[in-house]
């Protein structure tokens, strides 16, 4: 059962917790006492993992006046945090880190256990990855952090798990570690919350502070109540509490699968429209004017650390409990096939070009626009550009330039293989034989045939103004080449 709550309701309840007699100052407090203690630094908040989620989360707590311990195992992340900087280019994060350091409310730790010992509320913001080799989730980081937190856990402490996880992870993996390592019992001695992080990269702080309610769940009623109080301090949209942890864990996966499958449907229908000579985009806009239709956008592929991963957690869990999740699987397969499809479509553009007649694919130069997994961000995790690149190489293309306005270097791009990353659009386009738009960075929307230098273009995001291009040298996803 899902019940909506807001800050007002949480404040009205103002629960007072009386824990078993303990010689600790955090055993007995009301909402206003928790607020005061968090702001005074008596109750510190430890954020484990200062990445795309942990950095904005630490920033939001700092902006709310809290004392924050930032914990990470990466020395470069820690070094930058110590200088008041983050490697995550989220608006507001550097300012929050710098002012937190200046006011001595931000401490950086590499000692995971000490951070647990020194803090009251611990937020686990390290990822659960998915290992394609083993077809299973990789819990290494969450286990490591849980072990350390368990060792430093004190009576009255609160722990929150934040990454998206296969249902059951909090209660079957994290809680047993915490209880074993600490010798404490959840609900009687400490409190456990699961709160899936819901942010859109590039506006994470705003999302947490203003846009979304926090979805929270607790290991029991006390955990849930204390969670409502804590999260109401930073989420202006309040708290949406769900009746148990597994429901909250599943909620986040449902969001991701809905988007992945919706994109797969858009991809399938876009290809269908190409074949029957219909402009998918125009048709989709008209369809979406009906209030029950929310077709997403087709594209070269689905990347990022979230949307391609969450369906895998559902598929993995479904196999364990022997349930078919065929649509979820099919959505993944459709989306994973998009880079190869788009490369084939792009190469068709070369067939009609006279100047290509004397050039085989191993002698052409291809320019890929966008290495980030989508426009407006520098995050390259699971970007479809890597797959596009491999597909072109499989076809025999030897020289590939990759442009991205926000990604300045990338260790994952193949070295020594004539693959050059550049953030200079002019040089990336200079003398190219074929251009493919892979990520929808804003500046690509304004590209003109002149700027591109006459090379054919495959618009894998449907963002170019087709009216200014020669229809033989432009193909767009959902439209194909031609006059549509
Ligand atoms: N990125 C997003 O936009 C987003 C949105 C919503 C939810 N999430 C979820 O949040 C989780 C975290 O994602 P992220 O994007 O912040 O990851 P990230 O890779 O950007 O950051 C993870 C951080 O944790 C640190 N870390 C890794 N293992 C550690 C360990 N054992 N001990 C201490 N520190 C460790 C890393 O050094 C890194 O700084 C993901 O599982 C994802 O499901 C991400």
Short mmCIF file of C-alpha atoms and ligand atoms in Angstrom, two decimals:
data_model
loop_
_atom_site.label_atom_id
_atom_site.label_comp_id
_atom_site.label_asym_id
_atom_site.label_seq_id
_atom_site.Cartn_x
_atom_site.Cartn_y
_atom_site.Cartn_z
CA UNK A 1 0.00 0.00 0.00
CA UNK A 2 1.34 3.41 -0.90
CA UNK A 3 0.49 6.43 1.15
CA UNK A 4 1.44 9.95 0.20
CA UNK A 5 2.79 12.15 2.93
CA UNK A 6 4.17 15.62 3.01
CA UNK A 7 6.30 17.74 5.22
CA UNK A 8 3.26 19.14 6.98
CA UNK A 9 1.99 15.71 7.95
CA UNK A 10 5.40 14.57 9.07
CA UNK A 11 5.70 17.68 11.22
CA UNK A 12 2.26 17.17 12.75
CA UNK A 13 3.13 13.70 13.95
CA UNK A 14 6.32 14.90 15.61
CA UNK A 15 7.04 11.47 17.06
CA UNK A 16 9.19 11.09 20.13
CA UNK A 17 11.27 7.97 20.20
CA UNK A 18 12.24 6.30 23.38
CA UNK A 19 14.85 3.69 22.76
CA UNK A 20 16.05 1.13 25.29
CA UNK A 21 18.06 2.91 28.00
CA UNK A 22 21.41 3.87 26.50
CA UNK A 23 24.09 6.27 27.55
CA UNK A 24 23.71 8.23 24.36
CA UNK A 25 22.34 11.69 23.57
CA UNK A 26 20.56 10.42 20.46
CA UNK A 27 18.32 7.99 22.25
CA UNK A 28 15.37 10.21 22.86
CA UNK A 29 14.48 13.03 20.53
CA UNK A 30 11.64 14.76 18.78
CA UNK A 31 11.56 16.14 15.28
CA UNK A 32 12.61 19.62 16.39
CA UNK A 33 15.43 18.15 18.46
CA UNK A 34 16.67 16.13 15.49
CA UNK A 35 16.56 19.25 13.32
CA UNK A 36 18.51 21.24 15.91
CA UNK A 37 21.05 18.49 16.43
CA UNK A 38 21.58 18.02 12.71
CA UNK A 39 22.13 21.75 12.23
CA UNK A 40 24.38 22.08 15.25
CA UNK A 41 26.55 19.21 14.11
CA UNK A 42 25.72 17.02 17.13
CA UNK A 43 24.23 14.58 14.65
CA UNK A 44 26.47 14.27 11.62
CA UNK A 45 25.49 12.86 8.27
CA UNK A 46 27.91 10.54 6.48
CA UNK A 47 27.54 10.19 2.72
CA UNK A 48 29.24 7.04 1.41
CA UNK A 49 30.22 7.50 -2.25
CA UNK A 50 30.73 11.05 -3.54
CA UNK A 51 29.63 10.28 -7.09
CA UNK A 52 26.76 11.45 -9.28
CA UNK A 53 24.28 10.76 -6.49
CA UNK A 54 26.38 11.19 -3.34
CA UNK A 55 27.86 14.58 -4.29
CA UNK A 56 24.52 16.30 -4.85
CA UNK A 57 23.13 14.58 -1.76
CA UNK A 58 26.05 15.82 0.36
CA UNK A 59 25.53 19.28 -1.17
CA UNK A 60 21.85 19.35 -0.31
CA UNK A 61 22.61 18.50 3.33
CA UNK A 62 25.34 21.14 3.42
CA UNK A 63 22.95 23.70 1.94
CA UNK A 64 20.44 22.76 4.65
CA UNK A 65 23.06 23.63 7.29
CA UNK A 66 24.03 20.08 8.27
CA UNK A 67 27.48 18.79 9.17
CA UNK A 68 28.48 16.28 6.54
CA UNK A 69 31.18 13.63 6.36
CA UNK A 70 31.95 12.77 2.75
CA UNK A 71 33.35 9.26 2.40
CA UNK A 72 34.86 7.67 -0.68
CA UNK A 73 37.52 5.14 -1.53
CA UNK A 74 38.82 6.93 -4.59
CA UNK A 75 41.86 9.06 -3.75
CA UNK A 76 41.19 11.44 -6.65
CA UNK A 77 37.60 11.99 -5.53
CA UNK A 78 38.79 12.66 -1.97
CA UNK A 79 41.56 14.97 -3.11
CA UNK A 80 39.16 17.10 -5.12
CA UNK A 81 36.55 17.13 -2.35
CA UNK A 82 39.23 18.35 0.05
CA UNK A 83 39.74 21.31 -2.28
CA UNK A 84 36.01 22.04 -2.38
CA UNK A 85 35.51 20.48 -5.81
CA UNK A 86 33.70 17.51 -7.23
CA UNK A 87 34.44 15.48 -10.35
CA UNK A 88 30.66 15.46 -10.90
CA UNK A 89 29.68 18.53 -12.95
CA UNK A 90 26.38 19.18 -11.18
CA UNK A 91 25.36 22.81 -10.72
CA UNK A 92 25.77 23.89 -7.11
CA UNK A 93 27.98 21.03 -5.93
CA UNK A 94 31.33 22.84 -5.98
CA UNK A 95 29.83 25.85 -4.19
CA UNK A 96 28.29 23.64 -1.51
CA UNK A 97 31.55 21.71 -1.00
CA UNK A 98 33.61 24.91 -0.83
CA UNK A 99 31.33 26.68 1.62
CA UNK A 100 31.01 23.49 3.69
CA UNK A 101 34.80 23.34 4.01
CA UNK A 102 35.05 27.06 4.75
CA UNK A 103 32.51 26.81 7.57
CA UNK A 104 34.04 23.56 8.84
CA UNK A 105 30.81 21.66 8.26
CA UNK A 106 32.25 19.36 5.61
CA UNK A 107 34.79 16.71 6.50
CA UNK A 108 36.31 14.25 4.05
CA UNK A 109 37.12 10.71 5.19
CA UNK A 110 38.79 7.76 3.55
CA UNK A 111 38.18 5.64 6.64
CA UNK A 112 34.78 4.08 6.11
CA UNK A 113 34.50 2.67 9.61
CA UNK A 114 35.51 5.87 11.38
CA UNK A 115 32.94 7.74 9.30
CA UNK A 116 30.30 5.40 10.66
CA UNK A 117 31.59 5.85 14.18
CA UNK A 118 31.56 9.65 13.87
CA UNK A 119 28.14 10.00 12.24
CA UNK A 120 24.52 9.53 13.20
CA UNK A 121 22.82 9.21 9.81
CA UNK A 122 24.65 7.21 7.14
CA UNK A 123 23.57 7.32 3.51
CA UNK A 124 24.93 4.58 1.27
CA UNK A 125 25.30 6.18 -2.19
CA UNK A 126 27.65 3.67 -3.84
CA UNK A 127 26.31 1.78 -6.86
CA UNK A 128 25.14 -1.75 -7.44
CA UNK A 129 26.50 -2.53 -10.89
CA UNK A 130 25.40 -5.25 -13.26
CA UNK A 131 28.01 -7.72 -14.45
CA UNK A 132 27.22 -8.92 -17.96
CA UNK A 133 29.88 -11.62 -17.63
CA UNK A 134 28.05 -13.30 -14.77
CA UNK A 135 24.59 -12.00 -15.69
CA UNK A 136 24.20 -10.89 -12.10
CA UNK A 137 24.29 -7.76 -9.95
CA UNK A 138 27.62 -6.75 -8.50
CA UNK A 139 27.14 -5.88 -4.83
CA UNK A 140 30.84 -5.40 -4.03
CA UNK A 141 30.66 -1.70 -3.13
CA UNK A 142 27.46 -1.96 -1.09
CA UNK A 143 28.84 -4.95 0.83
CA UNK A 144 32.11 -3.19 1.56
CA UNK A 145 30.37 -0.06 2.80
CA UNK A 146 27.82 -2.05 4.86
CA UNK A 147 30.62 -3.96 6.59
CA UNK A 148 32.37 -0.74 7.56
CA UNK A 149 29.17 0.95 8.69
CA UNK A 150 28.27 -2.12 10.74
CA UNK A 151 31.62 -2.00 12.51
CA UNK A 152 31.14 1.64 13.52
CA UNK A 153 27.38 1.49 14.15
CA UNK A 154 26.07 2.85 17.46
CA UNK A 155 22.74 2.59 19.20
CA UNK A 156 20.30 5.16 17.85
CA UNK A 157 22.05 5.48 14.47
CA UNK A 158 20.12 5.54 11.20
CA UNK A 159 21.30 3.94 7.95
CA UNK A 160 19.79 4.59 4.52
CA UNK A 161 20.49 2.61 1.37
CA UNK A 162 20.06 4.76 -1.75
CA UNK A 163 21.17 3.00 -4.94
CA UNK A 164 18.75 1.16 -7.17
CA UNK A 165 18.93 -2.51 -6.23
CA UNK A 166 17.32 -5.87 -6.93
CA UNK A 167 14.30 -6.22 -4.61
CA UNK A 168 15.34 -7.76 -1.31
CA UNK A 169 18.84 -6.27 -1.21
CA UNK A 170 18.28 -4.08 1.86
CA UNK A 171 16.75 -6.79 4.03
CA UNK A 172 18.57 -9.85 2.73
CA UNK A 173 22.05 -8.40 2.22
CA UNK A 174 22.62 -5.05 3.93
CA UNK A 175 20.70 -5.55 7.18
CA UNK A 176 22.26 -8.93 8.03
CA UNK A 177 25.73 -7.42 7.55
CA UNK A 178 24.90 -4.42 9.73
CA UNK A 179 23.41 -6.56 12.50
CA UNK A 180 26.22 -9.11 12.44
CA UNK A 181 29.03 -6.54 12.44
CA UNK A 182 27.47 -4.32 15.09
CA UNK A 183 25.76 -6.88 17.31
CA UNK A 184 22.81 -4.48 17.26
CA UNK A 185 19.25 -5.16 16.24
CA UNK A 186 17.34 -3.11 13.72
CA UNK A 187 14.28 -1.28 15.09
CA UNK A 188 15.40 -1.87 18.68
CA UNK A 189 18.92 -0.44 18.48
CA UNK A 190 19.29 1.24 15.10
CA UNK A 191 17.11 2.22 12.15
CA UNK A 192 17.17 1.22 8.50
CA UNK A 193 15.66 3.13 5.61
CA UNK A 194 15.60 2.42 1.91
CA UNK A 195 15.27 5.57 -0.19
CA UNK A 196 15.78 5.23 -3.94
CA UNK A 197 17.61 8.23 -5.31
CA UNK A 198 15.61 9.91 -8.05
CA UNK A 199 17.57 12.53 -9.91
CA UNK A 200 18.07 13.66 -13.47
CA UNK A 201 21.74 14.32 -14.08
CA UNK A 202 22.45 17.98 -14.62
CA UNK A 203 19.81 19.22 -12.18
CA UNK A 204 20.29 16.81 -9.28
CA UNK A 205 20.27 19.36 -6.45
CA UNK A 206 17.14 20.99 -7.78
CA UNK A 207 15.48 17.59 -8.15
CA UNK A 208 16.17 16.65 -4.54
CA UNK A 209 15.32 20.02 -3.05
CA UNK A 210 12.37 21.02 -5.18
CA UNK A 211 11.08 18.62 -7.76
CA UNK A 212 10.45 15.19 -6.31
CA UNK A 213 9.13 13.84 -3.03
CA UNK A 214 11.46 11.36 -1.34
CA UNK A 215 10.18 7.81 -1.60
CA UNK A 216 11.03 6.16 1.68
CA UNK A 217 10.48 2.89 3.44
CA UNK A 218 11.68 1.49 6.72
CA UNK A 219 12.66 -1.83 8.25
CA UNK A 220 9.77 -1.22 10.67
CA UNK A 221 7.50 1.53 11.88
CA UNK A 222 10.19 3.29 13.94
CA UNK A 223 12.63 3.36 11.05
CA UNK A 224 9.94 4.72 8.77
CA UNK A 225 8.92 7.45 11.21
CA UNK A 226 12.47 8.62 11.75
CA UNK A 227 13.06 8.48 8.01
CA UNK A 228 10.06 10.75 7.42
CA UNK A 229 11.49 13.32 9.81
CA UNK A 230 14.99 13.27 8.37
CA UNK A 231 13.98 13.40 4.72
CA UNK A 232 11.38 16.12 5.31
CA UNK A 233 14.29 18.38 6.24
CA UNK A 234 15.58 18.48 2.68
CA UNK A 235 12.78 17.45 0.30
CA UNK A 236 10.44 20.43 -0.15
CA UNK A 237 7.98 18.13 -1.92
CA UNK A 238 7.88 16.03 1.26
CA UNK A 239 7.93 12.32 1.71
CA UNK A 240 6.06 9.54 -0.06
CA UNK A 241 6.23 6.61 2.29
CA UNK A 242 5.59 3.08 1.11
CA UNK A 243 4.60 0.22 3.35
CA UNK A 244 7.77 -1.85 3.12
CA UNK A 245 11.31 -1.79 1.82
CA UNK A 246 10.85 -4.26 -1.03
CA UNK A 247 8.08 -2.09 -2.45
CA UNK A 248 10.35 0.94 -2.46
CA UNK A 249 13.19 -1.05 -4.04
CA UNK A 250 10.81 -2.27 -6.74
CA UNK A 251 9.36 1.22 -7.30
CA UNK A 252 12.67 2.52 -8.60
CA UNK A 253 13.06 -0.43 -10.96
CA UNK A 254 9.55 0.06 -12.29
CA UNK A 255 10.42 3.65 -13.21
CA UNK A 256 13.47 2.46 -15.14
CA UNK A 257 11.78 -0.47 -16.88
CA UNK A 258 8.85 1.72 -17.89
CA UNK A 259 11.26 4.09 -19.60
CA UNK A 260 13.39 1.37 -21.19
CA UNK A 261 10.40 -0.51 -22.61
CA UNK A 262 8.76 2.73 -23.72
CA UNK A 263 11.94 3.72 -25.59
CA UNK A 264 12.06 0.23 -27.14
CA UNK A 265 8.50 0.70 -28.35
CA UNK A 266 9.41 4.10 -29.77
CA UNK A 267 12.41 2.51 -31.52
CA UNK A 268 10.28 -0.26 -33.00
CA UNK A 269 7.58 2.15 -34.20
CA UNK A 270 10.19 4.55 -35.53
CA UNK A 271 11.65 1.79 -37.70
CA UNK A 272 8.13 0.85 -38.81
CA UNK A 273 7.41 4.47 -39.79
CA UNK A 274 10.66 4.64 -41.76
CA UNK A 275 9.53 1.68 -43.84
CA UNK A 276 6.07 2.99 -44.61
CA UNK A 277 7.23 6.52 -45.39
CA UNK A 278 5.74 8.21 -42.34
CA UNK A 279 7.48 10.81 -40.20
CA UNK A 280 7.45 9.10 -36.80
CA UNK A 281 8.05 12.35 -34.92
CA UNK A 282 5.09 14.14 -36.39
CA UNK A 283 2.90 11.11 -35.88
CA UNK A 284 4.14 10.66 -32.30
CA UNK A 285 3.50 14.31 -31.39
CA UNK A 286 -0.06 13.96 -32.61
CA UNK A 287 -0.46 10.66 -30.73
CA UNK A 288 0.95 12.14 -27.51
CA UNK A 289 -1.68 14.88 -27.60
CA UNK A 290 -4.02 12.16 -26.35
CA UNK A 291 -3.68 12.13 -22.55
CA UNK A 292 -3.07 8.38 -22.21
CA UNK A 293 -0.27 8.21 -24.78
CA UNK A 294 3.26 9.01 -23.59
CA UNK A 295 5.52 7.63 -26.30
CA UNK A 296 9.17 8.38 -25.56
CA UNK A 297 11.79 9.24 -28.19
CA UNK A 298 13.62 6.72 -30.35
CA UNK A 299 17.39 6.93 -30.55
CA UNK A 300 20.72 5.31 -31.32
CA UNK A 301 20.72 3.51 -27.98
CA UNK A 302 19.97 3.69 -24.28
CA UNK A 303 22.93 4.49 -22.07
CA UNK A 304 23.79 5.78 -18.62
CA UNK A 305 24.21 3.98 -15.33
CA UNK A 306 20.47 3.66 -14.74
CA UNK A 307 17.98 2.89 -17.52
CA UNK A 308 19.85 0.00 -19.19
CA UNK A 309 20.73 -1.50 -15.79
CA UNK A 310 17.44 -1.56 -13.86
CA UNK A 311 15.66 -3.94 -16.28
CA UNK A 312 18.57 -6.34 -15.67
CA UNK A 313 17.78 -6.33 -11.94
CA UNK A 314 14.16 -7.24 -12.72
CA UNK A 315 15.22 -9.94 -15.19
CA UNK A 316 17.75 -11.35 -12.70
CA UNK A 317 15.20 -11.46 -9.86
CA UNK A 318 12.48 -12.84 -12.16
CA UNK A 319 14.72 -15.75 -13.08
CA UNK A 320 15.34 -16.49 -9.41
CA UNK A 321 11.62 -16.64 -8.67
CA UNK A 322 10.84 -18.31 -12.02
CA UNK A 323 8.59 -15.64 -13.49
CA UNK A 324 8.69 -14.57 -17.13
CA UNK A 325 9.45 -10.93 -17.73
CA UNK A 326 9.47 -11.24 -21.50
CA UNK A 327 8.57 -7.63 -22.31
CA UNK A 328 11.34 -6.32 -20.07
CA UNK A 329 13.82 -8.64 -21.82
CA UNK A 330 12.56 -7.74 -25.26
CA UNK A 331 12.83 -4.04 -24.49
CA UNK A 332 16.49 -4.52 -23.60
CA UNK A 333 17.12 -6.54 -26.76
CA UNK A 334 15.43 -3.96 -29.00
CA UNK A 335 17.38 -1.10 -27.45
CA UNK A 336 20.68 -2.98 -27.50
CA UNK A 337 20.21 -3.62 -31.22
CA UNK A 338 19.84 0.07 -32.05
CA UNK A 339 23.53 1.01 -32.47
CA UNK A 340 24.03 -1.70 -35.13
CA UNK A 341 20.78 -0.74 -36.88
CA UNK A 342 21.71 2.94 -36.98
CA UNK A 343 25.20 2.24 -38.27
CA UNK A 344 23.74 0.16 -41.12
CA UNK A 345 21.32 2.98 -41.95
CA UNK A 346 24.14 5.54 -41.82
CA UNK A 347 26.35 3.54 -44.14
CA UNK A 348 23.53 3.37 -46.69
CA UNK A 349 23.92 7.14 -47.06
CA UNK A 350 27.35 6.55 -48.52
CA UNK A 351 26.00 4.35 -51.29
CA UNK A 352 24.42 7.27 -53.07
CA UNK A 353 27.49 9.48 -52.84
CA UNK A 354 29.46 9.59 -56.07
CA UNK A 355 32.64 10.54 -54.34
CA UNK A 356 32.45 7.35 -52.31
CA UNK A 357 32.62 5.14 -55.33
CA UNK A 358 36.36 5.00 -55.18
CA UNK A 359 36.46 4.77 -51.41
CA UNK A 360 35.94 1.52 -49.55
CA UNK A 361 34.90 1.72 -45.90
CA UNK A 362 38.44 1.22 -44.67
CA UNK A 363 39.41 4.50 -46.32
CA UNK A 364 36.64 6.74 -45.03
CA UNK A 365 36.61 8.98 -42.00
CA UNK A 366 33.55 8.90 -39.75
CA UNK A 367 32.64 11.55 -37.17
CA UNK A 368 30.47 10.58 -34.21
CA UNK A 369 28.82 13.49 -32.45
CA UNK A 370 28.40 12.87 -28.74
CA UNK A 371 30.22 10.52 -26.40
CA UNK A 372 28.07 11.24 -23.34
CA UNK A 373 25.13 8.88 -22.96
CA UNK A 374 22.80 11.83 -23.68
CA UNK A 375 22.92 15.52 -24.43
CA UNK A 376 23.75 18.06 -21.77
CA UNK A 377 25.85 15.76 -19.57
CA UNK A 378 29.46 14.56 -19.56
CA UNK A 379 28.59 11.11 -18.17
CA UNK A 380 29.79 8.42 -20.58
CA UNK A 381 28.76 5.37 -18.58
CA UNK A 382 27.31 2.70 -20.89
CA UNK A 383 27.06 5.27 -23.66
CA UNK A 384 25.75 3.86 -26.97
CA UNK A 385 28.62 5.67 -28.70
CA UNK A 386 30.97 2.85 -27.68
CA UNK A 387 28.73 0.32 -29.43
CA UNK A 388 28.35 2.56 -32.50
CA UNK A 389 32.11 2.82 -32.69
CA UNK A 390 32.53 -0.94 -32.51
CA UNK A 391 29.90 -1.42 -35.22
CA UNK A 392 31.69 0.97 -37.58
CA UNK A 393 34.96 -0.81 -36.86
CA UNK A 394 33.32 -4.18 -37.58
CA UNK A 395 32.26 -2.74 -40.95
CA UNK A 396 35.90 -1.95 -41.65
CA UNK A 397 35.98 1.77 -40.87
CA UNK A 398 39.43 2.63 -39.58
CA UNK A 399 39.37 6.34 -38.89
CA UNK A 400 36.81 7.61 -36.40
CA UNK A 401 36.62 10.97 -34.71
CA UNK A 402 34.41 11.38 -31.67
CA UNK A 403 33.28 14.84 -30.69
CA UNK A 404 31.79 15.83 -27.38
CA UNK A 405 31.55 19.38 -26.04
CA UNK A 406 31.63 18.20 -22.42
CA UNK A 407 33.86 15.11 -22.41
CA UNK A 408 37.49 16.14 -22.58
CA UNK A 409 39.13 12.75 -22.19
CA UNK A 410 37.96 9.21 -21.90
CA UNK A 411 39.98 6.18 -20.86
CA UNK A 412 37.53 3.76 -22.45
CA UNK A 413 37.94 4.92 -26.03
CA UNK A 414 40.16 2.47 -27.87
CA UNK A 415 43.70 3.79 -28.10
CA UNK A 416 46.07 3.34 -31.04
CA UNK A 417 43.21 2.66 -33.42
CA UNK A 418 42.72 5.97 -35.15
CA UNK A 419 39.99 6.95 -32.73
CA UNK A 420 40.37 10.59 -31.79
CA UNK A 421 38.30 12.39 -29.16
CA UNK A 422 37.91 16.13 -29.61
CA UNK A 423 35.83 18.90 -28.12
CA UNK A 424 36.50 21.11 -31.16
CA UNK A 425 33.57 20.63 -33.52
CA UNK A 426 35.27 22.27 -36.51
CA UNK A 427 38.26 19.95 -36.47
CA UNK A 428 36.06 16.92 -35.76
CA UNK A 429 33.99 17.67 -38.87
CA UNK A 430 36.86 18.74 -41.09
CA UNK A 431 37.29 16.41 -44.08
CA UNK A 432 34.86 13.83 -42.74
CA UNK A 433 32.99 11.44 -45.04
CA UNK A 434 30.07 10.57 -42.77
CA UNK A 435 28.60 12.16 -39.65
CA UNK A 436 26.41 10.46 -37.08
CA UNK A 437 24.62 12.30 -34.26
CA UNK A 438 24.64 9.94 -31.31
CA UNK A 439 23.93 12.23 -28.33
CA UNK A 440 21.53 15.17 -28.46
CA UNK A 441 23.83 17.92 -27.20
CA UNK A 442 22.09 21.27 -27.74
CA UNK A 443 24.74 22.62 -30.11
CA UNK A 444 24.15 19.84 -32.63
CA UNK A 445 20.59 21.02 -33.22
CA UNK A 446 21.90 24.12 -34.98
CA UNK A 447 24.15 22.22 -37.43
CA UNK A 448 23.80 23.20 -41.09
CA UNK A 449 25.03 21.44 -44.25
CA UNK A 450 27.72 24.15 -44.61
CA UNK A 451 29.01 23.60 -41.10
CA UNK A 452 29.18 19.88 -41.74
CA UNK A 453 31.03 20.40 -44.99
CA UNK A 454 28.69 18.50 -47.26
CA UNK A 455 29.20 15.06 -45.73
CA UNK A 456 26.10 12.88 -45.37
CA UNK A 457 24.56 12.89 -41.90
CA UNK A 458 22.73 10.23 -39.94
CA UNK A 459 20.68 11.98 -37.27
CA UNK A 460 20.29 9.32 -34.61
CA UNK A 461 18.30 11.59 -32.30
CA UNK A 462 15.99 13.31 -34.76
CA UNK A 463 17.16 16.81 -33.81
CA UNK A 464 18.30 18.42 -37.08
CA UNK A 465 16.23 20.88 -39.09
CA UNK A 466 15.53 18.66 -42.10
CA UNK A 467 14.28 21.52 -44.23
CA UNK A 468 17.80 22.88 -44.72
CA UNK A 469 19.42 19.58 -45.74
CA UNK A 470 19.53 17.84 -49.08
CA UNK A 471 17.24 14.90 -48.46
CA UNK A 472 19.65 12.46 -50.12
CA UNK A 473 22.43 13.25 -47.71
CA UNK A 474 20.41 13.16 -44.48
CA UNK A 475 18.71 10.26 -42.78
CA UNK A 476 16.97 10.64 -39.44
CA UNK A 477 15.82 7.99 -37.06
CA UNK A 478 12.07 7.59 -37.44
CA UNK A 479 12.08 9.21 -40.88
CA UNK A 480 14.85 7.61 -42.88
CA UNK A 481 16.28 9.45 -45.85
CA UNK A 482 14.04 11.10 -48.40
CA UNK A 483 11.57 13.94 -48.27
CA UNK A 484 9.34 13.07 -45.30
N1 LIG B 1 23.65 8.71 -11.75
C1 LIG B 1 22.38 8.94 -11.64
O1 LIG B 1 21.85 9.85 -12.24
C2 LIG B 1 21.53 8.11 -10.71
C3 LIG B 1 20.21 8.48 -10.55
C4 LIG B 1 19.43 7.79 -9.67
C5 LIG B 1 19.96 6.71 -8.99
N2 LIG B 1 21.25 6.34 -9.18
C6 LIG B 1 21.74 5.21 -8.41
O2 LIG B 1 22.72 5.66 -7.52
C7 LIG B 1 23.78 4.71 -7.42
C8 LIG B 1 25.09 5.44 -7.36
O3 LIG B 1 25.32 5.94 -8.64
P1 LIG B 1 26.31 7.09 -9.00
O4 LIG B 1 25.89 7.52 -10.35
O5 LIG B 1 26.39 8.10 -7.92
O6 LIG B 1 27.69 6.30 -9.06
P2 LIG B 1 29.14 6.96 -9.26
O7 LIG B 1 29.95 5.90 -9.88
O8 LIG B 1 29.02 8.28 -9.90
O9 LIG B 1 29.66 7.21 -7.78
C9 LIG B 1 29.97 6.21 -6.89
C10 LIG B 1 31.03 6.72 -5.94
O10 LIG B 1 31.20 5.72 -4.94
C11 LIG B 1 32.59 5.52 -4.73
N3 LIG B 1 32.76 4.15 -4.27
C12 LIG B 1 32.65 3.02 -5.00
N4 LIG B 1 32.87 1.94 -4.23
C13 LIG B 1 33.11 2.42 -2.98
C14 LIG B 1 33.40 1.79 -1.76
N5 LIG B 1 33.45 0.46 -1.66
N6 LIG B 1 33.61 2.57 -0.69
C15 LIG B 1 33.53 3.92 -0.78
N7 LIG B 1 33.27 4.57 -1.92
C16 LIG B 1 33.05 3.81 -3.02
C17 LIG B 1 33.25 5.79 -6.06
O11 LIG B 1 34.60 6.12 -5.91
C18 LIG B 1 32.40 6.94 -6.59
O12 LIG B 1 32.92 8.19 -6.21
C19 LIG B 1 23.65 3.79 -8.62
O13 LIG B 1 23.56 2.47 -8.18
C20 LIG B 1 22.36 4.16 -9.28
O14 LIG B 1 21.49 3.07 -9.25
C21 LIG B 1 22.04 7.03 -10.04
#
